[in-house]
PDB file of C-alpha atoms in Angstrom:
ATOM      1  CA  MET I 419     -40.886  30.681  61.962  1.00 45.00           C
ATOM      2  CA  PRO I 420     -37.451  31.485  60.483  1.00 52.00           C
ATOM      3  CA  SER I 421     -36.742  27.788  59.911  1.00 62.00           C
ATOM      4  CA  SER I 422     -40.046  27.196  58.116  1.00 63.00           C
ATOM      5  CA  ALA I 423     -39.410  30.298  56.046  1.00 59.00           C
ATOM      6  CA  LYS I 424     -36.012  28.889  55.117  1.00 62.00           C
ATOM      7  CA  ILE I 425     -37.531  25.552  54.122  1.00 61.00           C
ATOM      8  CA  LEU I 426     -40.114  27.319  51.975  1.00 53.00           C
ATOM      9  CA  ALA I 427     -37.397  29.392  50.362  1.00 55.00           C
ATOM     10  CA  ALA I 428     -35.366  26.257  49.654  1.00 57.00           C
ATOM     11  CA  VAL I 429     -38.365  24.494  48.100  1.00 51.00           C
ATOM     12  CA  LEU I 430     -39.172  27.540  45.962  1.00 48.00           C
ATOM     13  CA  LEU I 431     -35.581  27.817  44.835  1.00 50.00           C
ATOM     14  CA  ALA I 432     -35.461  24.137  43.931  1.00 52.00           C
ATOM     15  CA  SER I 433     -38.756  24.292  42.039  1.00 49.00           C
ATOM     16  CA  THR I 434     -37.790  27.394  40.061  1.00 47.00           C
ATOM     17  CA  PHE I 435     -34.554  25.657  39.153  1.00 49.00           C
ATOM     18  CA  VAL I 436     -36.433  22.610  37.878  1.00 47.00           C
ATOM     19  CA  CYS I 437     -39.038  24.765  36.099  1.00 46.00           C
ATOM     20  CA  SER I 438     -36.479  26.924  34.337  1.00 48.00           C
ATOM     21  CA  HIS I 439     -34.990  23.772  32.895  1.00 48.00           C
ATOM     22  CA  ALA I 440     -38.339  22.252  31.945  1.00 47.00           C
ATOM     23  CA  GLN I 441     -39.390  25.465  30.197  1.00 47.00           C
ATOM     24  CA  ALA I 442     -36.194  25.626  28.196  1.00 46.00           C
ATOM     25  CA  GLN I 443     -37.628  23.342  25.504  1.00 45.00           C
ATOM     26  CA  THR I 444     -40.913  25.106  24.778  1.00 48.00           C
ATOM     27  CA  VAL I 445     -41.327  28.768  24.089  1.00 49.00           C
ATOM     28  CA  PRO I 446     -45.052  29.544  24.285  1.00 53.00           C
ATOM     29  CA  ALA I 447     -46.538  31.654  21.514  1.00 74.00           C
ATOM     30  CA  VAL I 448     -47.362  35.119  22.793  1.00 83.00           C
ATOM     31  CA  PRO I 449     -49.023  37.732  20.572  1.00 87.00           C
ATOM     32  CA  ALA I 450     -46.457  40.087  19.030  1.00 92.00           C
ATOM     33  CA  ALA I 451     -48.604  42.993  20.250  1.00 94.00           C
ATOM     34  CA  THR I 452     -47.925  41.982  23.870  1.00 96.00           C
ATOM     35  CA  ILE I 453     -44.184  41.996  23.297  1.00 97.00           C
ATOM     36  CA  THR I 454     -44.240  45.355  21.500  1.00 97.00           C
ATOM     37  CA  ALA I 455     -46.361  46.929  24.256  1.00 97.00           C
ATOM     38  CA  LEU I 456     -44.110  45.574  27.018  1.00 98.00           C
ATOM     39  CA  ALA I 457     -40.997  46.733  25.146  1.00 98.00           C
ATOM     40  CA  ASP I 458     -42.561  50.216  25.079  1.00 97.00           C
ATOM     41  CA  ALA I 459     -43.262  49.931  28.816  1.00 98.00           C
ATOM     42  CA  LEU I 460     -39.492  49.489  29.336  1.00 98.00           C
ATOM     43  CA  LYS I 461     -39.339  53.215  28.504  1.00 98.00           C
ATOM     44  CA  ASP I 462     -42.070  54.200  30.995  1.00 98.00           C
ATOM     45  CA  SER I 463     -41.408  57.210  33.237  1.00 97.00           C
ATOM     46  CA  ASP I 464     -42.037  55.070  36.350  1.00 98.00           C
ATOM     47  CA  ALA I 465     -39.280  52.665  37.454  1.00 98.00           C
ATOM     48  CA  GLU I 466     -41.695  50.088  38.891  1.00 97.00           C
ATOM     49  CA  VAL I 467     -43.463  49.851  35.526  1.00 98.00           C
ATOM     50  CA  ARG I 468     -40.104  49.302  33.802  1.00 98.00           C
ATOM     51  CA  ARG I 469     -39.173  46.598  36.339  1.00 97.00           C
ATOM     52  CA  GLN I 470     -42.428  44.749  35.866  1.00 97.00           C
ATOM     53  CA  ALA I 471     -42.161  45.016  32.078  1.00 98.00           C
ATOM     54  CA  ALA I 472     -38.660  43.514  32.174  1.00 97.00           C
ATOM     55  CA  TRP I 473     -39.933  40.701  34.387  1.00 97.00           C
ATOM     56  CA  ALA I 474     -42.837  40.011  32.035  1.00 97.00           C
ATOM     57  CA  LEU I 475     -40.513  39.918  29.008  1.00 97.00           C
ATOM     58  CA  GLY I 476     -38.321  37.434  30.866  1.00 96.00           C
ATOM     59  CA  ARG I 477     -41.358  35.230  31.367  1.00 95.00           C
ATOM     60  CA  ILE I 478     -42.326  35.477  27.703  1.00 95.00           C
ATOM     61  CA  ARG I 479     -38.790  34.630  26.533  1.00 94.00           C
ATOM     62  CA  SER I 480     -39.058  36.001  23.026  1.00 94.00           C
ATOM     63  CA  GLU I 481     -35.989  36.822  20.946  1.00 94.00           C
ATOM     64  CA  GLN I 482     -38.050  39.764  19.649  1.00 95.00           C
ATOM     65  CA  SER I 483     -37.638  41.630  22.943  1.00 96.00           C
ATOM     66  CA  VAL I 484     -33.852  41.301  23.266  1.00 96.00           C
ATOM     67  CA  ASP I 485     -32.969  44.688  21.680  1.00 97.00           C
ATOM     68  CA  ALA I 486     -35.326  46.530  24.038  1.00 97.00           C
ATOM     69  CA  LEU I 487     -33.923  44.613  27.018  1.00 97.00           C
ATOM     70  CA  ILE I 488     -30.346  45.432  25.975  1.00 97.00           C
ATOM     71  CA  ALA I 489     -31.327  49.111  25.900  1.00 97.00           C
ATOM     72  CA  ALA I 490     -32.734  48.711  29.431  1.00 97.00           C
ATOM     73  CA  LEU I 491     -29.247  47.733  30.657  1.00 96.00           C
ATOM     74  CA  ARG I 492     -28.527  51.480  30.570  1.00 95.00           C
ATOM     75  CA  ASP I 493     -31.542  52.282  32.803  1.00 97.00           C
ATOM     76  CA  SER I 494     -30.899  54.706  35.667  1.00 97.00           C
ATOM     77  CA  ASP I 495     -32.605  52.300  38.118  1.00 97.00           C
ATOM     78  CA  GLN I 496     -30.439  49.379  39.239  1.00 96.00           C
ATOM     79  CA  GLU I 497     -33.445  47.118  39.845  1.00 96.00           C
ATOM     80  CA  VAL I 498     -34.536  47.640  36.235  1.00 97.00           C
ATOM     81  CA  ARG I 499     -31.025  46.769  35.025  1.00 97.00           C
ATOM     82  CA  LYS I 500     -30.990  43.639  37.211  1.00 96.00           C
ATOM     83  CA  GLN I 501     -34.420  42.552  36.007  1.00 96.00           C
ATOM     84  CA  ALA I 502     -33.476  43.140  32.365  1.00 97.00           C
ATOM     85  CA  ILE I 503     -30.353  41.002  32.819  1.00 96.00           C
ATOM     86  CA  TRP I 504     -32.444  38.271  34.401  1.00 95.00           C
ATOM     87  CA  ALA I 505     -34.780  38.379  31.404  1.00 96.00           C
ATOM     88  CA  ILE I 506     -31.930  38.257  28.873  1.00 95.00           C
ATOM     89  CA  GLY I 507     -30.439  35.294  30.742  1.00 93.00           C
ATOM     90  CA  ARG I 508     -33.729  33.436  30.428  1.00 93.00           C
ATOM     91  CA  ILE I 509     -33.999  34.168  26.719  1.00 93.00           C
ATOM     92  CA  ARG I 510     -30.390  32.975  26.318  1.00 91.00           C
ATOM     93  CA  SER I 511     -29.756  35.270  23.427  1.00 89.00           C
ATOM     94  CA  PRO I 512     -26.139  35.168  22.180  1.00 89.00           C
ATOM     95  CA  LYS I 513     -26.833  38.629  20.735  1.00 92.00           C
ATOM     96  CA  ALA I 514     -26.712  40.055  24.277  1.00 94.00           C
ATOM     97  CA  VAL I 515     -23.212  38.824  25.140  1.00 94.00           C
ATOM     98  CA  ASP I 516     -21.462  42.155  24.462  1.00 94.00           C
ATOM     99  CA  ALA I 517     -23.994  44.145  26.481  1.00 95.00           C
ATOM    100  CA  LEU I 518     -23.801  41.666  29.360  1.00 95.00           C
ATOM    101  CA  THR I 519     -20.027  41.785  29.303  1.00 95.00           C
ATOM    102  CA  ALA I 520     -20.255  45.572  29.610  1.00 95.00           C
ATOM    103  CA  ALA I 521     -22.668  45.095  32.542  1.00 96.00           C
ATOM    104  CA  LEU I 522     -19.893  43.201  34.361  1.00 96.00           C
ATOM    105  CA  LYS I 523     -18.486  46.697  34.995  1.00 95.00           C
ATOM    106  CA  ASP I 524     -21.772  48.087  36.366  1.00 95.00           C
ATOM    107  CA  SER I 525     -21.521  50.342  39.431  1.00 95.00           C
ATOM    108  CA  ASN I 526     -23.811  48.012  41.384  1.00 94.00           C
ATOM    109  CA  ILE I 527     -22.520  44.667  42.667  1.00 95.00           C
ATOM    110  CA  GLU I 528     -25.853  42.885  42.294  1.00 94.00           C
ATOM    111  CA  VAL I 529     -26.094  43.985  38.676  1.00 96.00           C
ATOM    112  CA  ARG I 530     -22.577  42.695  38.033  1.00 96.00           C
ATOM    113  CA  ARG I 531     -23.425  39.386  39.715  1.00 95.00           C
ATOM    114  CA  SER I 532     -26.619  39.006  37.659  1.00 95.00           C
ATOM    115  CA  ALA I 533     -24.658  39.745  34.489  1.00 96.00           C
ATOM    116  CA  ALA I 534     -22.176  36.985  35.310  1.00 94.00           C
ATOM    117  CA  GLN I 535     -25.021  34.559  35.918  1.00 93.00           C
ATOM    118  CA  ALA I 536     -26.770  35.519  32.692  1.00 94.00           C
ATOM    119  CA  LEU I 537     -23.563  35.007  30.716  1.00 94.00           C
ATOM    120  CA  ALA I 538     -23.193  31.576  32.320  1.00 91.00           C
ATOM    121  CA  GLN I 539     -26.767  30.771  31.288  1.00 88.00           C
ATOM    122  CA  ILE I 540     -26.119  31.821  27.698  1.00 88.00           C
ATOM    123  CA  TYR I 541     -22.943  29.737  27.548  1.00 87.00           C
ATOM    124  CA  GLY I 542     -24.860  26.773  28.896  1.00 76.00           C
ATOM    125  CA  HIS I 543     -23.396  26.528  32.355  1.00 62.00           C
ATOM    126  CA  GLY I 544     -26.222  28.309  34.058  1.00 50.00           C
ATOM    127  CA  GLY I 545     -29.599  27.598  35.475  1.00 49.00           C
ATOM    128  CA  GLY I 546     -28.594  27.514  39.085  1.00 50.00           C
ATOM    129  CA  ASN I 547     -29.351  31.176  39.480  1.00 49.00           C
ATOM    130  CA  PRO I 548     -29.404  31.797  43.236  1.00 47.00           C
ATOM    131  CA  ASN I 549     -31.791  34.676  42.649  1.00 49.00           C
ATOM    132  CA  PRO I 550     -34.077  33.190  40.005  1.00 48.00           C
ATOM    133  CA  ASN I 551     -36.849  35.734  40.258  1.00 51.00           C
ATOM    134  CA  PRO I 552     -35.868  38.925  41.975  1.00 51.00           C
ATOM    135  CA  ASN I 553     -39.294  40.306  41.194  1.00 51.00           C
ATOM    136  CA  PRO I 554     -42.048  40.108  43.747  1.00 46.00           C
ATOM    137  CA  ASN I 555     -45.208  41.499  42.189  1.00 48.00           C
ATOM    138  CA  PRO I 556     -46.113  44.984  43.429  1.00 44.00           C
ATOM    139  CA  GLY I 557     -48.623  43.909  46.025  1.00 43.00           C
ATOM    140  CA  THR I 558     -46.751  40.658  46.744  1.00 39.00           C
ATOM    141  CA  ARG I 559     -50.150  39.078  46.951  1.00 42.00           C
ATOM    142  CA  PRO I 560     -50.188  35.291  46.895  1.00 38.00           C
ATOM    143  CA  PHE I 561     -52.133  33.560  44.174  1.00 36.00           C
TER     144      PHE I 561
ATOM    145  CA  MET N1032     -60.763  53.134  72.513  1.00 43.00           C
ATOM    146  CA  ALA N1033     -64.273  52.480  71.390  1.00 48.00           C
ATOM    147  CA  SER N1034     -63.101  52.012  67.833  1.00 49.00           C
ATOM    148  CA  ILE N1035     -60.526  49.403  68.941  1.00 49.00           C
ATOM    149  CA  ALA N1036     -63.202  47.499  70.824  1.00 49.00           C
ATOM    150  CA  LEU N1037     -65.363  47.675  67.710  1.00 48.00           C
ATOM    151  CA  ARG N1038     -62.483  46.335  65.588  1.00 52.00           C
ATOM    152  CA  ARG N1039     -62.024  43.441  68.014  1.00 51.00           C
ATOM    153  CA  LEU N1040     -65.696  42.689  67.810  1.00 51.00           C
ATOM    154  CA  GLY N1041     -65.520  42.857  64.055  1.00 53.00           C
ATOM    155  CA  PHE N1042     -62.566  40.486  64.039  1.00 52.00           C
ATOM    156  CA  ALA N1043     -64.477  38.010  66.181  1.00 52.00           C
ATOM    157  CA  ALA N1044     -67.400  38.296  63.793  1.00 53.00           C
ATOM    158  CA  GLY N1045     -65.051  37.671  60.852  1.00 51.00           C
ATOM    159  CA  CYS N1046     -63.724  34.529  62.535  1.00 47.00           C
ATOM    160  CA  LEU N1047     -67.234  33.296  63.233  1.00 51.00           C
ATOM    161  CA  ILE N1048     -68.176  33.841  59.619  1.00 51.00           C
ATOM    162  CA  ALA N1049     -65.097  31.946  58.443  1.00 51.00           C
ATOM    163  CA  LEU N1050     -65.905  29.105  60.869  1.00 48.00           C
ATOM    164  CA  ALA N1051     -69.518  29.010  59.769  1.00 52.00           C
ATOM    165  CA  PHE N1052     -68.423  28.339  56.200  1.00 52.00           C
ATOM    166  CA  ALA N1053     -65.732  25.863  57.198  1.00 48.00           C
ATOM    167  CA  THR N1054     -68.295  23.309  58.376  1.00 45.00           C
ATOM    168  CA  PRO N1055     -67.560  19.743  57.162  1.00 42.00           C
ATOM    169  CA  GLU N1056     -70.849  19.772  55.276  1.00 43.00           C
ATOM    170  CA  VAL N1057     -69.616  22.510  52.965  1.00 43.00           C
ATOM    171  CA  SER N1058     -65.999  21.422  52.594  1.00 44.00           C
ATOM    172  CA  ALA N1059     -66.607  17.696  52.118  1.00 43.00           C
ATOM    173  CA  GLY N1060     -69.774  16.955  50.192  1.00 43.00           C
ATOM    174  CA  ARG N1061     -71.742  19.955  49.159  1.00 48.00           C
ATOM    175  CA  GLN N1062     -69.567  22.386  47.206  1.00 57.00           C
ATOM    176  CA  THR N1063     -72.282  24.892  46.536  1.00 65.00           C
ATOM    177  CA  PRO N1064     -73.344  27.270  49.257  1.00 71.00           C
ATOM    178  CA  SER N1065     -77.113  27.545  49.099  1.00 81.00           C
ATOM    179  CA  ALA N1066     -78.673  30.619  47.485  1.00 82.00           C
ATOM    180  CA  LYS N1067     -79.646  31.735  50.990  1.00 83.00           C
ATOM    181  CA  ASP N1068     -76.050  31.437  52.274  1.00 88.00           C
ATOM    182  CA  LEU N1069     -74.822  33.275  49.237  1.00 92.00           C
ATOM    183  CA  SER N1070     -77.225  36.161  49.694  1.00 94.00           C
ATOM    184  CA  ALA N1071     -76.053  36.437  53.318  1.00 94.00           C
ATOM    185  CA  VAL N1072     -72.476  36.525  52.041  1.00 95.00           C
ATOM    186  CA  ILE N1073     -73.336  39.237  49.521  1.00 96.00           C
ATOM    187  CA  GLU N1074     -74.982  41.286  52.244  1.00 96.00           C
ATOM    188  CA  MET N1075     -71.899  40.982  54.465  1.00 96.00           C
ATOM    189  CA  LEU N1076     -69.638  42.042  51.582  1.00 97.00           C
ATOM    190  CA  ARG N1077     -71.496  45.347  51.800  1.00 96.00           C
ATOM    191  CA  SER N1078     -71.076  45.646  55.593  1.00 96.00           C
ATOM    192  CA  PRO N1079     -70.032  49.064  56.918  1.00 96.00           C
ATOM    193  CA  ASP N1080     -67.216  47.345  58.877  1.00 96.00           C
ATOM    194  CA  PRO N1081     -64.086  46.724  56.744  1.00 95.00           C
ATOM    195  CA  VAL N1082     -63.112  43.792  59.001  1.00 94.00           C
ATOM    196  CA  VAL N1083     -66.338  42.020  58.103  1.00 95.00           C
ATOM    197  CA  ARG N1084     -65.907  42.843  54.408  1.00 96.00           C
ATOM    198  CA  VAL N1085     -62.369  41.383  54.381  1.00 94.00           C
ATOM    199  CA  GLY N1086     -63.326  38.416  56.579  1.00 92.00           C
ATOM    200  CA  VAL N1087     -66.130  37.418  54.224  1.00 94.00           C
ATOM    201  CA  ALA N1088     -64.196  38.024  51.005  1.00 94.00           C
ATOM    202  CA  CYS N1089     -61.423  35.784  52.382  1.00 90.00           C
ATOM    203  CA  ALA N1090     -63.711  32.824  53.119  1.00 87.00           C
ATOM    204  CA  ARG N1091     -62.074  30.442  50.670  1.00 81.00           C
ATOM    205  CA  ASN N1092     -64.648  27.663  50.433  1.00 85.00           C
ATOM    206  CA  VAL N1093     -67.443  30.101  49.580  1.00 91.00           C
ATOM    207  CA  PHE N1094     -65.992  31.465  46.378  1.00 94.00           C
ATOM    208  CA  ASN N1095     -65.825  28.945  43.581  1.00 93.00           C
ATOM    209  CA  ALA N1096     -67.436  28.609  40.150  1.00 94.00           C
ATOM    210  CA  SER N1097     -70.894  28.275  41.715  1.00 93.00           C
ATOM    211  CA  ALA N1098     -70.654  31.597  43.564  1.00 94.00           C
ATOM    212  CA  ALA N1099     -70.955  33.712  40.400  1.00 95.00           C
ATOM    213  CA  ALA N1100     -73.930  35.524  41.985  1.00 95.00           C
ATOM    214  CA  ALA N1101     -71.442  37.287  44.275  1.00 96.00           C
ATOM    215  CA  ILE N1102     -69.459  38.758  41.361  1.00 97.00           C
ATOM    216  CA  PRO N1103     -71.204  42.169  41.251  1.00 97.00           C
ATOM    217  CA  ALA N1104     -70.728  42.725  45.017  1.00 97.00           C
ATOM    218  CA  LEU N1105     -67.060  41.679  44.784  1.00 98.00           C
ATOM    219  CA  VAL N1106     -66.476  43.950  41.786  1.00 98.00           C
ATOM    220  CA  GLU N1107     -67.950  46.882  43.757  1.00 97.00           C
ATOM    221  CA  LEU N1108     -65.457  46.090  46.527  1.00 97.00           C
ATOM    222  CA  LEU N1109     -62.398  46.298  44.241  1.00 98.00           C
ATOM    223  CA  GLU N1110     -61.983  50.028  44.870  1.00 97.00           C
ATOM    224  CA  ASP N1111     -62.172  49.576  48.660  1.00 97.00           C
ATOM    225  CA  ALA N1112     -58.720  50.452  50.067  1.00 96.00           C
ATOM    226  CA  GLU N1113     -59.470  50.544  53.780  1.00 95.00           C
ATOM    227  CA  PRO N1114     -56.581  48.643  55.455  1.00 93.00           C
ATOM    228  CA  VAL N1115     -57.279  45.861  57.930  1.00 92.00           C
ATOM    229  CA  ALA N1116     -54.866  43.696  59.972  1.00 87.00           C
ATOM    230  CA  PRO N1117     -53.711  40.675  57.905  1.00 83.00           C
ATOM    231  CA  GLU N1118     -54.860  38.162  60.553  1.00 81.00           C
ATOM    232  CA  VAL N1119     -58.433  38.928  59.555  1.00 84.00           C
ATOM    233  CA  CYS N1120     -57.788  37.037  56.344  1.00 80.00           C
ATOM    234  CA  ARG N1121     -57.222  33.449  57.307  1.00 64.00           C
ATOM    235  CA  GLU N1122     -55.863  32.577  53.875  1.00 55.00           C
ATOM    236  CA  ASP N1123     -53.158  35.185  54.101  1.00 51.00           C
ATOM    237  CA  HIS N1124     -49.732  33.624  53.711  1.00 56.00           C
ATOM    238  CA  ARG N1125     -47.666  36.767  53.710  1.00 55.00           C
ATOM    239  CA  HIS N1126     -46.302  36.166  57.207  1.00 54.00           C
ATOM    240  CA  TRP N1127     -44.187  33.439  55.593  1.00 53.00           C
ATOM    241  CA  TRP N1128     -42.108  36.214  54.123  1.00 50.00           C
ATOM    242  CA  GLY N1129     -41.820  38.111  57.357  1.00 51.00           C
ATOM    243  CA  GLU N1130     -44.086  40.818  56.020  1.00 56.00           C
ATOM    244  CA  GLU N1131     -47.117  41.977  57.877  1.00 67.00           C
ATOM    245  CA  HIS N1132     -48.895  44.074  55.318  1.00 78.00           C
ATOM    246  CA  ALA N1133     -52.361  45.290  55.952  1.00 86.00           C
ATOM    247  CA  ILE N1134     -54.947  43.799  53.658  1.00 90.00           C
ATOM    248  CA  THR N1135     -57.736  45.754  52.003  1.00 94.00           C
ATOM    249  CA  PRO N1136     -61.251  44.607  51.091  1.00 96.00           C
ATOM    250  CA  GLY N1137     -60.332  45.378  47.465  1.00 96.00           C
ATOM    251  CA  GLU N1138     -57.432  42.895  47.528  1.00 95.00           C
ATOM    252  CA  ALA N1139     -59.501  40.242  49.277  1.00 94.00           C
ATOM    253  CA  ALA N1140     -62.263  40.735  46.698  1.00 96.00           C
ATOM    254  CA  ALA N1141     -59.748  40.391  43.862  1.00 97.00           C
ATOM    255  CA  ARG N1142     -58.673  37.038  45.275  1.00 94.00           C
ATOM    256  CA  ALA N1143     -62.262  35.884  45.700  1.00 96.00           C
ATOM    257  CA  LEU N1144     -62.941  36.767  42.050  1.00 97.00           C
ATOM    258  CA  VAL N1145     -59.915  34.682  41.027  1.00 96.00           C
ATOM    259  CA  HIS N1146     -61.320  31.733  42.981  1.00 95.00           C
ATOM    260  CA  ILE N1147     -64.689  32.105  41.253  1.00 96.00           C
ATOM    261  CA  GLY N1148     -62.776  31.738  38.008  1.00 96.00           C
ATOM    262  CA  SER N1149     -63.648  32.246  34.368  1.00 97.00           C
ATOM    263  CA  ALA N1150     -66.974  34.040  34.990  1.00 97.00           C
ATOM    264  CA  SER N1151     -65.024  36.880  36.635  1.00 98.00           C
ATOM    265  CA  VAL N1152     -62.970  37.727  33.550  1.00 98.00           C
ATOM    266  CA  GLU N1153     -65.465  39.969  31.745  1.00 98.00           C
ATOM    267  CA  PRO N1154     -66.512  42.027  34.806  1.00 98.00           C
ATOM    268  CA  LEU N1155     -62.815  42.442  35.662  1.00 98.00           C
ATOM    269  CA  VAL N1156     -62.022  43.625  32.142  1.00 98.00           C
ATOM    270  CA  LYS N1157     -64.780  46.225  32.517  1.00 98.00           C
ATOM    271  CA  THR N1158     -63.242  47.314  35.837  1.00 98.00           C
ATOM    272  CA  LEU N1159     -60.023  48.204  33.988  1.00 98.00           C
ATOM    273  CA  ALA N1160     -61.975  51.283  32.876  1.00 98.00           C
ATOM    274  CA  SER N1161     -63.143  52.191  36.406  1.00 98.00           C
ATOM    275  CA  PRO N1162     -62.565  55.787  37.542  1.00 98.00           C
ATOM    276  CA  ALA N1163     -60.876  54.446  40.725  1.00 98.00           C
ATOM    277  CA  ALA N1164     -57.171  53.633  40.225  1.00 98.00           C
ATOM    278  CA  VAL N1165     -57.240  51.132  43.125  1.00 98.00           C
ATOM    279  CA  ALA N1166     -60.030  49.188  41.425  1.00 98.00           C
ATOM    280  CA  ARG N1167     -58.137  49.162  38.116  1.00 98.00           C
ATOM    281  CA  ARG N1168     -54.976  47.907  39.838  1.00 98.00           C
ATOM    282  CA  ASN N1169     -56.776  45.140  41.741  1.00 97.00           C
ATOM    283  CA  ALA N1170     -58.560  44.112  38.542  1.00 98.00           C
ATOM    284  CA  ALA N1171     -55.263  43.964  36.626  1.00 98.00           C
ATOM    285  CA  TRP N1172     -53.809  41.752  39.343  1.00 97.00           C
ATOM    286  CA  ALA N1173     -56.817  39.412  39.307  1.00 97.00           C
ATOM    287  CA  LEU N1174     -56.709  39.135  35.506  1.00 98.00           C
ATOM    288  CA  GLY N1175     -53.055  38.132  35.685  1.00 97.00           C
ATOM    289  CA  ALA N1176     -53.827  35.550  38.352  1.00 96.00           C
ATOM    290  CA  LEU N1177     -56.771  34.191  36.316  1.00 97.00           C
ATOM    291  CA  ASP N1178     -54.384  33.527  33.429  1.00 94.00           C
ATOM    292  CA  ASP N1179     -57.055  33.986  30.729  1.00 96.00           C
ATOM    293  CA  GLN N1180     -56.171  34.997  27.157  1.00 95.00           C
ATOM    294  CA  ARG N1181     -59.280  37.210  26.885  1.00 96.00           C
ATOM    295  CA  ALA N1182     -57.537  39.680  29.216  1.00 97.00           C
ATOM    296  CA  VAL N1183     -54.451  40.182  27.040  1.00 97.00           C
ATOM    297  CA  THR N1184     -55.711  42.970  24.753  1.00 97.00           C
ATOM    298  CA  PRO N1185     -57.396  44.952  27.567  1.00 98.00           C
ATOM    299  CA  LEU N1186     -54.236  44.652  29.685  1.00 98.00           C
ATOM    300  CA  ILE N1187     -52.118  45.971  26.801  1.00 98.00           C
ATOM    301  CA  GLY N1188     -54.428  49.000  26.938  1.00 98.00           C
ATOM    302  CA  SER N1189     -53.756  49.335  30.689  1.00 98.00           C
ATOM    303  CA  LEU N1190     -50.021  49.701  29.995  1.00 98.00           C
ATOM    304  CA  LYS N1191     -51.036  53.252  28.989  1.00 98.00           C
ATOM    305  CA  ASP N1192     -53.077  53.875  32.161  1.00 98.00           C
ATOM    306  CA  ARG N1193     -52.643  57.330  33.721  1.00 98.00           C
ATOM    307  CA  ASP N1194     -51.772  55.722  37.085  1.00 98.00           C
ATOM    308  CA  ALA N1195     -48.274  54.196  37.340  1.00 98.00           C
ATOM    309  CA  SER N1196     -49.309  51.472  39.807  1.00 97.00           C
ATOM    310  CA  VAL N1197     -51.931  50.264  37.310  1.00 98.00           C
ATOM    311  CA  ARG N1198     -49.367  50.199  34.492  1.00 98.00           C
ATOM    312  CA  ALA N1199     -46.949  48.200  36.671  1.00 97.00           C
ATOM    313  CA  GLN N1200     -49.647  45.711  37.646  1.00 97.00           C
ATOM    314  CA  ALA N1201     -50.734  45.342  34.004  1.00 98.00           C
ATOM    315  CA  ALA N1202     -47.150  44.609  32.934  1.00 97.00           C
ATOM    316  CA  TRP N1203     -46.916  42.005  35.675  1.00 97.00           C
ATOM    317  CA  ALA N1204     -50.235  40.465  34.607  1.00 97.00           C
ATOM    318  CA  LEU N1205     -49.124  40.172  30.970  1.00 97.00           C
ATOM    319  CA  GLY N1206     -46.048  38.290  32.159  1.00 96.00           C
ATOM    320  CA  ALA N1207     -48.178  36.080  34.398  1.00 95.00           C
ATOM    321  CA  ILE N1208     -50.526  35.175  31.522  1.00 95.00           C
ATOM    322  CA  ALA N1209     -47.604  34.457  29.205  1.00 84.00           C
ATOM    323  CA  ASN N1210     -46.997  31.097  30.901  1.00 67.00           C
TER     324      ASN N1210
END
């Protein structure tokens, strides 16, 4: 069982790597209302809602959400900060470089690591993010 | 003790049901379960035993575009949060991740609705207004998995749901639909 789990993990990792590169060319059009609503959800009182919103914005990859995601780098929840960094890394917004550089001094090692990876992505050396999607959906229910 | 024996019996029944629908006839040639099969399925979805309800809702080759008649029974099940051992659901892959979460009839129904496809979208959107938070959360998940643009505006509304787990699931779903 552990070996098959490892193989599955390796395959998933490889496929997300390939997908993140394939998606780099096309940014799908998402209604502005979705982005605004998700940016608002980054200020929700519940940390899980903020995490999921950051994940969703990372999937959408719109420049429009970068300011809200930068603000989320000051979230009290480290998972939210990590997820926001992941999203910014996917959007590859040069605007976020200063905020990411500040996140290199975060109190949490995983946040600092994610920030380094996101910076690498923005400078064009990235993609091989060893933790490409730290977000399992709340129920972790398979599709 | 008696309840454990009953569970075991229910599990065996669930397996038999799953086997009954896994006959080569259904999986190879004929994709559509007959109206009679489908009404039996619908009846079992309303069984008093949660093991039977999950076992039936998990029968993968029953729920496809031609099983739309089962939608109302599955939608009713969305608020059903009675946990059942994951082995009851033969399509459950969570053990891959070393997790052994219980599964609920509501979750199994949400998956069945996703397998039925496009016809499930409107009833699921209506469920976003259900009084039961569990039903709203399962519906939000299914709408994300169905990846249908019609769900976007209703899901934006669910980001303001009074229940935090519904808001989180709606945010996830909007990201899932976004490609």
